[in-house]
Coordinates of C-alpha atoms and ligand atoms in Angstrom, one line a residue:
M1 CA 23.0 7.3 -24.6
A2 CA 26.0 7.3 -22.2
A3 CA 25.0 6.5 -18.6
G4 CA 24.6 9.8 -16.6
D5 CA 23.2 11.7 -19.5
S6 CA 20.1 13.8 -18.9
F7 CA 16.8 12.1 -19.9
Y8 CA 13.9 14.3 -19.4
I9 CA 10.5 13.0 -20.5
A10 CA 7.1 14.6 -20.4
T11 CA 3.5 13.7 -21.0
P12 CA 0.9 16.1 -22.2
I13 CA -0.8 17.9 -19.3
F14 CA -4.4 16.7 -19.1
Y15 CA -7.6 18.7 -19.1
V16 CA -9.4 18.6 -15.9
N17 CA -12.8 19.0 -17.3
D18 CA -13.3 15.2 -16.8
V19 CA -11.9 12.2 -15.1
P20 CA -9.2 10.2 -16.5
H21 CA -9.7 7.2 -18.9
I22 CA -7.4 4.4 -20.2
G23 CA -6.2 6.6 -23.2
H24 CA -4.7 9.1 -20.7
A25 CA -3.4 6.3 -18.6
Y26 CA -1.8 4.9 -21.7
T27 CA 0.5 7.9 -22.2
E28 CA 1.4 7.9 -18.5
V29 CA 2.4 4.3 -18.6
A30 CA 4.5 4.6 -21.7
A31 CA 6.4 7.6 -20.3
D32 CA 6.9 5.8 -17.0
V33 CA 8.3 2.8 -18.6
L34 CA 10.8 4.7 -20.5
A35 CA 11.7 6.9 -17.4
R36 CA 12.2 3.8 -15.3
W37 CA 14.4 2.2 -17.9
H38 CA 16.6 5.2 -18.2
R39 CA 16.7 5.5 -14.3
Q40 CA 18.0 2.0 -14.2
S41 CA 20.5 2.8 -16.9
G42 CA 22.1 5.5 -14.7
D43 CA 20.7 8.4 -16.6
D44 CA 19.9 11.7 -15.0
T45 CA 16.1 11.0 -15.5
W46 CA 13.2 13.3 -14.8
L47 CA 9.5 12.4 -15.6
L48 CA 7.0 15.3 -15.7
T49 CA 3.2 15.1 -15.9
G50 CA 0.4 17.3 -14.8
T51 CA -2.8 19.1 -15.5
D52 CA -4.1 21.8 -17.9
E53 CA -6.6 23.8 -16.0
H54 CA -7.3 27.1 -17.9
G55 CA -9.4 27.8 -20.9
Q56 CA -13.1 27.9 -21.8
K57 CA -13.7 24.2 -21.6
I58 CA -12.8 24.1 -17.9
L59 CA -14.6 27.4 -17.2
R60 CA -17.8 26.0 -18.8
T61 CA -17.6 22.8 -17.0
A62 CA -17.2 24.5 -13.7
V63 CA -20.2 26.8 -14.4
A64 CA -22.3 23.8 -15.4
N65 CA -21.4 22.3 -12.1
D66 CA -22.2 25.4 -10.1
T67 CA -18.7 26.0 -9.0
T68 CA -15.6 28.1 -9.8
P69 CA -12.9 26.8 -12.2
Q70 CA -10.3 26.9 -9.5
Q71 CA -12.5 24.8 -7.1
W72 CA -13.4 22.4 -9.9
A73 CA -9.7 22.0 -11.0
D74 CA -8.7 21.5 -7.3
K75 CA -11.3 18.8 -6.9
L76 CA -10.5 16.9 -10.1
V77 CA -6.8 17.0 -9.4
E78 CA -7.2 15.8 -5.8
E79 CA -9.9 13.2 -6.5
S80 CA -9.1 12.0 -9.9
W81 CA -5.7 13.0 -11.6
L82 CA -3.4 12.4 -8.7
P83 CA -5.0 9.2 -7.7
L84 CA -4.6 8.0 -11.3
L85 CA -0.8 8.1 -10.8
E86 CA -1.2 5.7 -7.9
T87 CA -3.6 3.4 -9.7
I88 CA -1.2 2.8 -12.5
N89 CA 2.0 3.1 -10.5
I90 CA 3.6 6.0 -12.1
Q91 CA 6.9 7.3 -10.6
N92 CA 6.8 10.9 -11.7
D93 CA 9.4 13.3 -10.4
D94 CA 7.1 16.4 -10.7
F95 CA 3.4 17.2 -11.2
I96 CA 2.7 20.7 -12.7
R97 CA -0.6 22.4 -12.7
T98 CA -1.1 25.4 -15.0
T99 CA -2.6 27.2 -12.0
D100 CA 0.6 26.8 -10.0
K101 CA 2.2 30.1 -9.1
R102 CA 5.6 29.0 -10.4
H103 CA 4.0 28.2 -13.8
E104 CA 2.1 31.6 -14.0
E105 CA 5.2 33.5 -13.0
A106 CA 7.5 31.8 -15.6
V107 CA 4.9 32.2 -18.3
T108 CA 4.7 35.8 -17.6
I109 CA 8.6 36.1 -18.1
F110 CA 8.4 34.2 -21.3
L111 CA 5.6 36.3 -22.8
Q112 CA 7.2 39.6 -21.8
K113 CA 10.4 38.4 -23.6
L114 CA 8.5 37.6 -26.8
H115 CA 6.7 40.9 -26.6
D116 CA 9.9 42.9 -26.0
D117 CA 11.6 41.1 -28.8
G118 CA 8.7 42.0 -31.3
Y119 CA 7.2 38.6 -31.8
I120 CA 3.8 39.7 -30.6
Y121 CA 1.3 42.2 -32.0
S122 CA -2.3 43.1 -31.6
G123 CA -4.8 42.5 -34.1
E124 CA -8.3 41.0 -34.6
Y125 CA -9.3 37.4 -35.0
E126 CA -12.4 36.4 -36.9
G127 CA -13.0 32.8 -37.4
Y128 CA -14.0 29.4 -36.0
Y129 CA -13.1 28.1 -32.6
C130 CA -13.8 24.6 -31.2
V131 CA -14.0 24.7 -27.3
G132 CA -13.7 20.9 -27.1
C133 CA -10.3 21.0 -29.0
E134 CA -9.6 24.5 -27.6
E135 CA -8.4 25.3 -31.2
Y136 CA -8.9 27.8 -33.8
K137 CA -10.3 26.0 -37.0
Q138 CA -10.3 26.2 -40.7
L139 CA -13.2 25.2 -42.8
D140 CA -11.7 21.8 -43.7
D141 CA -11.6 20.9 -40.0
L142 CA -15.4 21.2 -40.0
M143 CA -18.3 19.3 -41.5
E144 CA -22.1 19.8 -41.9
T145 CA -24.1 17.2 -40.0
P146 CA -26.9 15.7 -42.0
D147 CA -28.9 14.5 -39.0
G148 CA -29.0 14.3 -35.2
D149 CA -29.3 17.2 -32.7
Y150 CA -27.2 19.5 -34.7
A151 CA -28.6 18.7 -38.2
G152 CA -27.5 21.2 -40.8
Q153 CA -25.0 23.0 -38.5
L154 CA -21.3 23.1 -38.9
V155 CA -19.5 20.9 -36.4
C156 CA -16.0 20.1 -35.4
K157 CA -14.9 16.8 -37.0
I158 CA -13.3 15.7 -33.8
H159 CA -16.0 16.5 -31.3
S160 CA -19.1 16.6 -33.6
R161 CA -20.3 19.6 -31.7
P162 CA -21.3 23.0 -33.3
I163 CA -18.4 25.3 -33.9
E164 CA -18.3 28.8 -32.5
V165 CA -17.5 31.9 -34.5
L166 CA -15.3 34.3 -32.8
K167 CA -14.6 38.0 -33.5
E168 CA -12.3 39.4 -30.9
K169 CA -9.4 41.7 -30.5
N170 CA -6.5 39.5 -29.9
Y171 CA -2.7 39.4 -29.6
F172 CA -0.9 37.4 -32.2
F173 CA 2.4 35.4 -32.2
R174 CA 4.4 35.8 -35.4
M175 CA 4.4 32.1 -36.2
S176 CA 4.5 32.7 -39.9
D177 CA 8.1 33.9 -39.4
F178 CA 9.2 30.4 -38.4
Q179 CA 8.0 28.3 -41.3
Q180 CA 11.4 27.9 -43.0
R181 CA 13.3 27.3 -39.6
L182 CA 10.8 24.6 -38.7
L183 CA 11.2 22.9 -42.1
D184 CA 14.9 23.1 -41.7
L185 CA 14.6 21.5 -38.3
Y186 CA 12.5 18.6 -39.6
E187 CA 15.1 18.1 -42.4
E188 CA 18.1 18.3 -40.3
R189 CA 16.7 16.0 -37.5
P190 CA 14.6 13.3 -39.2
D191 CA 13.8 11.7 -36.0
F192 CA 12.5 15.0 -34.4
I193 CA 9.0 14.0 -35.1
Q194 CA 8.1 10.3 -34.8
P195 CA 6.7 8.0 -36.1
E196 CA 7.0 8.6 -39.8
S197 CA 3.2 8.9 -40.4
V198 CA 3.0 11.8 -38.0
R199 CA 6.1 13.4 -39.4
N200 CA 4.8 13.3 -42.9
E201 CA 1.4 14.9 -41.8
I202 CA 3.3 17.7 -40.0
L203 CA 5.6 18.3 -42.9
Q204 CA 2.7 18.6 -45.3
F205 CA 1.0 20.9 -43.0
V206 CA 4.0 23.3 -42.5
K207 CA 4.8 23.3 -46.2
Q208 CA 1.4 24.7 -46.9
G209 CA 2.4 27.9 -44.9
L210 CA 1.9 29.0 -41.5
S211 CA -0.4 31.8 -40.3
D212 CA 0.3 33.9 -37.2
L213 CA -1.4 32.5 -34.1
S214 CA -3.9 34.2 -32.0
I215 CA -2.6 33.9 -28.4
S216 CA -5.0 35.8 -26.2
R217 CA -8.7 35.8 -25.5
S218 CA -10.7 38.8 -24.1
S219 CA -14.2 37.5 -23.7
F220 CA -13.6 35.5 -20.5
D221 CA -11.0 35.7 -17.7
W222 CA -10.0 32.1 -16.7
G223 CA -6.4 32.2 -17.7
I224 CA -3.0 33.8 -17.2
K225 CA -3.2 37.6 -17.7
I226 CA -1.2 39.0 -20.6
P227 CA 1.4 41.0 -18.6
W228 CA 1.0 44.2 -20.6
D229 CA -2.8 44.1 -21.0
H230 CA -4.8 42.6 -18.2
S231 CA -8.0 42.7 -20.2
H232 CA -6.7 39.6 -22.1
V233 CA -5.9 36.1 -20.8
L234 CA -3.3 33.9 -22.6
Y235 CA -4.7 31.3 -25.2
V236 CA -4.9 28.0 -23.3
W237 CA -2.5 26.1 -25.6
F238 CA 0.2 28.7 -25.4
D239 CA -0.2 28.5 -21.7
A240 CA -0.2 24.7 -21.5
L241 CA 2.8 24.2 -23.8
L242 CA 5.0 26.3 -21.6
N243 CA 4.6 23.8 -18.7
Y244 CA 7.4 21.8 -20.1
I245 CA 9.9 24.5 -19.3
T246 CA 8.2 26.3 -16.5
A247 CA 8.4 23.1 -14.5
I248 CA 12.2 22.8 -14.7
G249 CA 12.9 26.3 -13.8
Y250 CA 12.7 28.5 -17.0
G251 CA 13.4 32.1 -16.1
V252 CA 13.9 31.3 -12.4
D253 CA 16.5 28.5 -12.0
N254 CA 18.8 28.5 -15.0
D255 CA 21.0 25.6 -13.7
E256 CA 18.0 23.3 -13.3
F257 CA 16.8 24.4 -16.7
Q258 CA 20.1 23.8 -18.6
R259 CA 20.4 20.4 -16.8
R260 CA 17.0 19.1 -18.0
W261 CA 16.1 20.8 -21.3
P262 CA 15.4 19.5 -24.0
A263 CA 12.7 16.9 -23.4
T264 CA 11.5 13.8 -25.1
Q265 CA 7.8 14.5 -25.5
L266 CA 5.2 11.8 -25.8
V267 CA 1.8 13.1 -27.1
G268 CA -1.3 11.6 -28.8
K269 CA -1.1 12.0 -32.5
D270 CA -4.1 14.4 -32.3
I271 CA -2.0 17.0 -30.5
A272 CA 1.2 16.4 -32.4
R273 CA 0.8 19.6 -34.4
F274 CA 0.7 21.7 -31.3
H275 CA 3.9 20.1 -30.1
A276 CA 5.9 19.8 -33.4
V277 CA 4.8 23.2 -34.9
I278 CA 3.6 25.8 -32.3
W279 CA 5.9 24.7 -29.6
P280 CA 9.2 24.7 -31.4
A281 CA 8.3 28.0 -33.0
M282 CA 7.6 29.5 -29.6
L283 CA 10.9 28.1 -28.3
M284 CA 12.8 29.4 -31.2
A285 CA 11.3 32.9 -30.7
A286 CA 12.6 32.8 -27.2
G287 CA 16.0 31.6 -28.2
L288 CA 15.6 28.2 -26.8
Q289 CA 16.3 24.8 -28.2
P290 CA 13.4 22.8 -29.5
P291 CA 12.4 19.6 -27.8
K292 CA 14.6 16.5 -28.3
Q293 CA 11.9 14.6 -29.9
V294 CA 8.1 14.7 -30.4
F295 CA 6.5 11.2 -30.5
G296 CA 3.0 11.0 -31.6
H297 CA 1.5 7.9 -30.2
G298 CA -1.7 6.1 -31.6
W299 CA -5.2 6.0 -30.1
L300 CA -6.9 3.4 -28.0
L301 CA -9.9 2.4 -30.0
V302 CA -13.1 1.1 -28.6
G303 CA -15.5 -0.4 -31.2
G304 CA -13.2 1.0 -34.0
E305 CA -13.4 4.7 -32.7
K306 CA -11.0 6.7 -30.6
M307 CA -12.1 6.0 -27.0
S308 CA -13.4 9.2 -25.5
K309 CA -15.4 10.4 -22.6
S310 CA -17.5 12.8 -24.7
K311 CA -18.5 9.9 -26.9
L312 CA -19.3 7.8 -23.7
T313 CA -16.7 5.1 -24.7
G314 CA -14.3 6.0 -21.8
I315 CA -13.1 3.1 -19.6
A316 CA -11.7 4.1 -16.2
P317 CA -8.3 2.6 -15.6
S318 CA -9.5 1.2 -12.3
Q319 CA -12.0 -0.9 -14.0
I320 CA -9.1 -2.9 -15.3
T321 CA -6.7 -2.7 -12.5
D322 CA -9.4 -3.8 -10.0
T323 CA -9.7 -7.0 -11.8
F324 CA -6.3 -7.7 -13.4
G325 CA -4.0 -5.7 -11.2
V326 CA -1.7 -2.7 -12.1
D327 CA 1.2 -4.8 -13.7
A328 CA -1.2 -6.4 -16.1
F329 CA -2.6 -3.0 -17.1
R330 CA 0.9 -1.8 -17.8
Y331 CA 2.1 -4.9 -19.5
Y332 CA -1.0 -5.3 -21.7
F333 CA -1.0 -1.8 -23.2
M334 CA 2.7 -1.8 -23.7
S335 CA 2.9 -5.2 -25.3
A336 CA -0.3 -5.5 -27.2
I337 CA -0.2 -2.2 -29.1
N338 CA 2.6 -1.2 -31.5
F339 CA 3.8 2.2 -29.9
G340 CA 3.0 4.7 -32.6
Q341 CA 0.0 2.9 -34.0
D342 CA -3.6 2.7 -33.0
G343 CA -4.7 -0.4 -31.0
S344 CA -8.2 -1.7 -30.3
F345 CA -8.9 -2.5 -26.7
S346 CA -11.0 -5.5 -25.8
W347 CA -11.7 -7.3 -22.5
E348 CA -11.3 -10.7 -24.3
D349 CA -7.9 -9.9 -25.7
L350 CA -6.7 -8.5 -22.3
A351 CA -8.0 -11.6 -20.5
A352 CA -6.4 -14.0 -23.2
R353 CA -3.0 -12.3 -22.9
Y354 CA -3.2 -12.2 -19.2
Q355 CA -3.6 -15.9 -19.0
S356 CA -1.3 -17.0 -21.7
E357 CA 1.6 -14.6 -21.4
L358 CA 1.6 -13.3 -17.8
A359 CA 0.1 -16.3 -15.8
N360 CA 1.1 -19.3 -17.9
G361 CA 4.2 -18.0 -19.6
F362 CA 6.0 -15.9 -17.0
G363 CA 4.3 -16.5 -13.7
N364 CA 4.2 -20.3 -13.9
L365 CA 7.9 -20.4 -15.0
A366 CA 9.0 -18.4 -12.0
S367 CA 7.0 -20.4 -9.5
R368 CA 8.1 -23.7 -10.9
V369 CA 11.8 -22.9 -10.9
I370 CA 11.8 -21.5 -7.4
A371 CA 9.8 -24.5 -6.2
M372 CA 12.3 -26.8 -7.6
V373 CA 15.2 -25.0 -5.8
N374 CA 13.3 -25.4 -2.6
R375 CA 12.5 -29.0 -3.3
Y376 CA 15.8 -30.2 -4.6
Y377 CA 18.4 -27.8 -2.9
D378 CA 16.7 -26.8 0.4
G379 CA 16.1 -23.3 -1.0
L380 CA 19.8 -22.5 -1.9
V381 CA 20.6 -21.6 -5.5
P382 CA 22.9 -24.5 -6.7
A383 CA 26.2 -24.0 -8.4
P384 CA 26.4 -24.7 -12.1
A385 CA 28.8 -27.5 -13.4
E386 CA 30.0 -27.5 -17.0
Y387 CA 27.7 -25.6 -19.3
T388 CA 26.4 -27.5 -22.4
A389 CA 25.3 -26.1 -25.7
D390 CA 21.9 -25.9 -24.4
D391 CA 22.8 -23.8 -21.4
L392 CA 25.0 -21.6 -23.5
K393 CA 22.1 -21.0 -25.8
V394 CA 20.0 -19.7 -23.0
Q395 CA 22.9 -17.4 -22.1
A396 CA 23.1 -16.1 -25.6
V397 CA 19.3 -15.5 -25.8
V398 CA 19.4 -13.5 -22.5
R399 CA 22.4 -11.5 -23.8
A400 CA 20.7 -10.7 -27.2
A401 CA 17.4 -9.9 -25.5
A402 CA 18.9 -7.4 -23.1
D403 CA 20.8 -5.7 -26.0
N404 CA 17.9 -5.7 -28.4
A405 CA 15.5 -4.4 -25.7
D406 CA 17.7 -1.5 -24.9
A407 CA 18.1 -0.6 -28.5
A408 CA 14.3 -0.7 -28.9
I409 CA 13.8 1.5 -25.9
Q410 CA 16.2 4.2 -27.3
S411 CA 14.0 4.4 -30.4
L412 CA 10.8 4.4 -28.1
A413 CA 9.7 1.0 -29.5
I414 CA 8.4 -0.2 -26.2
H415 CA 6.4 -3.2 -27.8
D416 CA 9.7 -4.4 -29.6
A417 CA 11.5 -4.2 -26.2
L418 CA 8.9 -6.4 -24.7
A419 CA 9.0 -8.8 -27.6
S420 CA 12.8 -9.1 -27.1
I421 CA 12.5 -9.7 -23.4
W422 CA 9.9 -12.3 -24.0
T423 CA 12.2 -14.4 -26.1
I424 CA 13.8 -15.2 -22.6
V425 CA 10.4 -16.4 -21.2
D426 CA 9.9 -18.6 -24.2
E427 CA 13.4 -19.9 -24.2
L428 CA 13.4 -20.7 -20.5
N429 CA 10.1 -22.5 -20.7
G430 CA 11.4 -24.6 -23.7
Y431 CA 14.7 -25.3 -21.8
I432 CA 12.9 -26.6 -18.7
T433 CA 10.6 -28.8 -20.8
L434 CA 13.7 -30.2 -22.6
Q435 CA 16.0 -30.6 -19.6
E436 CA 13.3 -32.2 -17.4
P437 CA 14.9 -31.3 -14.0
W438 CA 12.3 -33.5 -12.1
V439 CA 13.9 -36.4 -14.1
L440 CA 17.5 -35.3 -13.3
A441 CA 16.5 -35.1 -9.6
K442 CA 15.9 -38.8 -9.5
T443 CA 19.5 -40.1 -9.5
E444 CA 22.8 -39.0 -7.8
E445 CA 24.7 -39.2 -11.2
T446 CA 22.6 -36.4 -12.7
R447 CA 22.7 -34.2 -9.6
K448 CA 25.4 -32.0 -11.1
R449 CA 23.5 -31.6 -14.2
L450 CA 20.4 -30.6 -12.2
G451 CA 22.4 -27.9 -10.5
T452 CA 23.5 -26.5 -13.9
V453 CA 20.0 -26.5 -15.1
L454 CA 18.5 -24.9 -12.0
Y455 CA 21.3 -22.3 -12.0
T456 CA 20.6 -21.5 -15.6
A457 CA 16.9 -21.1 -14.9
T458 CA 17.3 -19.0 -11.8
D459 CA 19.9 -16.7 -13.4
G460 CA 17.7 -16.4 -16.4
L461 CA 14.8 -15.3 -14.0
R462 CA 17.2 -12.8 -12.5
A463 CA 17.7 -11.2 -15.9
L464 CA 14.0 -11.2 -16.5
A465 CA 13.2 -9.5 -13.3
V466 CA 15.6 -6.7 -14.0
L467 CA 14.5 -6.3 -17.7
L468 CA 10.8 -6.3 -16.8
S469 CA 10.9 -4.2 -13.7
P470 CA 10.1 -1.0 -15.6
V471 CA 7.0 -2.6 -17.0
I472 CA 5.8 -4.8 -14.2
P473 CA 7.4 -3.3 -11.1
E474 CA 5.2 -5.2 -8.5
A475 CA 5.5 -8.8 -9.9
T476 CA 9.3 -8.3 -10.6
A477 CA 9.9 -7.1 -7.0
K478 CA 8.1 -10.2 -5.7
L479 CA 10.3 -12.3 -8.0
W480 CA 13.3 -10.6 -6.8
T481 CA 12.3 -11.4 -3.2
G482 CA 11.4 -14.9 -4.3
L483 CA 14.9 -15.5 -5.8
G484 CA 16.5 -14.2 -2.7
A485 CA 18.6 -11.8 -5.0
A486 CA 18.6 -8.8 -2.8
A487 CA 21.3 -10.3 -0.3
G488 CA 23.9 -10.6 -2.9
L489 CA 22.8 -8.0 -5.5
G490 CA 21.0 -5.3 -3.6
E491 CA 17.7 -3.8 -4.5
L492 CA 16.0 -4.7 -7.8
T493 CA 15.6 -1.0 -8.8
D494 CA 19.4 -0.5 -8.2
Q495 CA 20.3 -3.1 -10.8
V496 CA 21.9 -1.5 -14.0
I497 CA 19.5 -2.6 -16.7
V498 CA 22.0 -2.4 -19.6
D499 CA 24.1 -5.1 -17.7
A500 CA 21.1 -7.4 -17.2
G501 CA 22.3 -9.6 -20.0
H502 CA 25.7 -10.3 -18.4
W503 CA 25.5 -14.0 -17.3
G504 CA 26.0 -15.4 -13.9
Q505 CA 25.2 -12.5 -11.6
L506 CA 22.9 -14.3 -9.1
P507 CA 25.2 -15.6 -6.3
V508 CA 25.4 -19.3 -5.9
G509 CA 23.8 -20.0 -2.4
S510 CA 21.3 -17.2 -2.7
R511 CA 18.3 -18.3 -0.5
V512 CA 15.1 -18.4 -2.4
G513 CA 11.9 -17.8 -0.7
T514 CA 8.4 -19.1 -1.5
L515 CA 6.8 -17.4 -4.4
E516 CA 3.0 -16.8 -4.5
A517 CA 1.5 -16.9 -7.9
L518 CA 2.7 -13.6 -9.6
F519 CA -0.4 -13.6 -11.8
P520 CA -3.1 -15.5 -10.2
R521 CA -6.1 -17.1 -12.1
I522 CA -8.9 -14.6 -12.6
E523 CA -12.5 -15.3 -12.9
V524 CA -13.7 -12.7 -15.3
T525 CA -17.0 -11.4 -14.1
E526 CA -19.7 -9.8 -16.1
T527 CA -18.7 -6.3 -15.2
A528 CA -15.3 -6.8 -16.5
G529 CA -16.3 -8.6 -19.6
Ligands
MSP601 N1 -4.5 19.5 -22.4 C1 -4.2 19.1 -23.7 C2 -2.7 18.7 -23.8 C3 -1.9 19.9 -23.4 S1 -0.1 19.5 -23.5 C4 0.7 20.9 -23.4 C5 -5.0 17.7 -24.0 N2 -5.5 17.1 -23.0 S2 -6.4 15.8 -23.0 O1 -6.6 15.5 -21.7 O2 -7.5 16.0 -23.9 O3 -5.5 14.8 -23.8 C6 -4.2 14.3 -23.2 C7 -3.7 13.2 -24.0 O4 -4.5 12.0 -23.9 C8 -3.5 13.5 -25.5 O5 -2.2 13.1 -25.8 C9 -4.4 12.6 -26.2 O6 -3.9 12.1 -27.4 C10 -4.5 11.5 -25.2 N3 -5.7 10.6 -25.4 C11 -6.9 11.0 -25.3 N4 -7.8 10.0 -25.7 C12 -7.0 9.0 -26.2 C13 -7.2 7.7 -26.7 N5 -8.4 7.2 -26.8 N6 -6.1 6.9 -26.9 C14 -4.8 7.3 -26.6 N7 -4.6 8.5 -26.2 C15 -5.7 9.4 -25.9 O7 -5.1 17.4 -25.2

């Protein structure tokens, strides 16, 4: 990408039937890391997230809790979903709720257009529906349970709950018209759906043929009214998918819409079909471009199964951040799991990586180097003398790491970006051990060499602070202050990330501060373990 390009990234909007768990936080963090990286590359960046509030699932939850769906949604958004963004330090540019007036109005415009253009007709739906998934189901999406509460009944394979049979007058979207255009899209743009495993699954699905999609419900009224027939409300997925364009001015502010659209969309692989089939078909029908990309990430597994609230394996993000801190949460999920594959969460793995990578690998390195500048140079970053092969190697590692990390981020391989950046941590740790600055400090003859070594280490830390700031914003801000970098270079978040690998940016004479431990030792208690 060239600096200044538009980078619009969106997460799915989350159901407000329940509180967030770490699976939801995972998508948010990934999107936030990508957005921060692009912002620091000078791109015209926009991060959208929000909540999905209509449909039967929310309605039933509200009724079960003796309240109205609107009140329930308001409560969950205020008490759980907005606070989640604070808990995991998300810098979103907007937050859309499907009950927002701006959303409902733009959805109405979109629907009316599809209706006027002949893409919608009235018919009758008879078939299965899973309220947990909010999805019309085929027989092969279901199974018969041999035992338990629902023995002998047909249940949804995902939710393991009895399926419902619907027979309703519905409005249908002519999705079948778009089969060939979708296949052409997937072929012309092989990276439209990522990763490959998700792309293959979608391709197979569409090749089998598409049916028209029922897009309205008439047996309850919690939803957006169909503009030409108020006895129906819009199917919740049709409503929800539109958030990606209603939030950026579709139908209302064309300049803003043109500026942002199309989006990079991160979704869990379980909802990739909605995003890579139904959504582009809807957009095509309205004469709009499909998304830039749909990336289906993997699941967080607990005990080998997709973590979920309904299966009581949900872990609240604050359970982790209260003990390990926000940065550790963000770093752990972005580095330990290959983005695009499933990953097992365990407290042991989290604690082990915290200690070895963040506390010992990165945090100690920063504290030691800054302490030596204080001790040997009264806190002023020394000038380098002549660079030796060892120093030049550090510079080469920094340059390569920055380039490789940027390339990885462009292909959404966040874990690879971190692995590249971490080569700097490893290189600097090895460098310090080898150069032994504490020995160089003993005699006047080696004083110049000491200056070179400590300059090399501090400028290496400068590059690390910049490259890691999208992932661990709090620790890198402390490091930036510790390095005294702001006086000469300005704010950390104003540093151009793609230039981070250019050597020698930290001004000689910068005044370092004292650096508290970036990742203090943690006594893991029973509750966390
Ligand atoms: N409301 C719909 C999305 C509409 S987007 C137009 C929805 N909401 S959800 O709250 O159920 O899920 C939101 C996201 O969380 C999905 O991308 C889903 O894959 C993700 N995750 C839910 N559990 C997860 C894990 N255990 N691991 C990783 N992501 C998980 O679907």
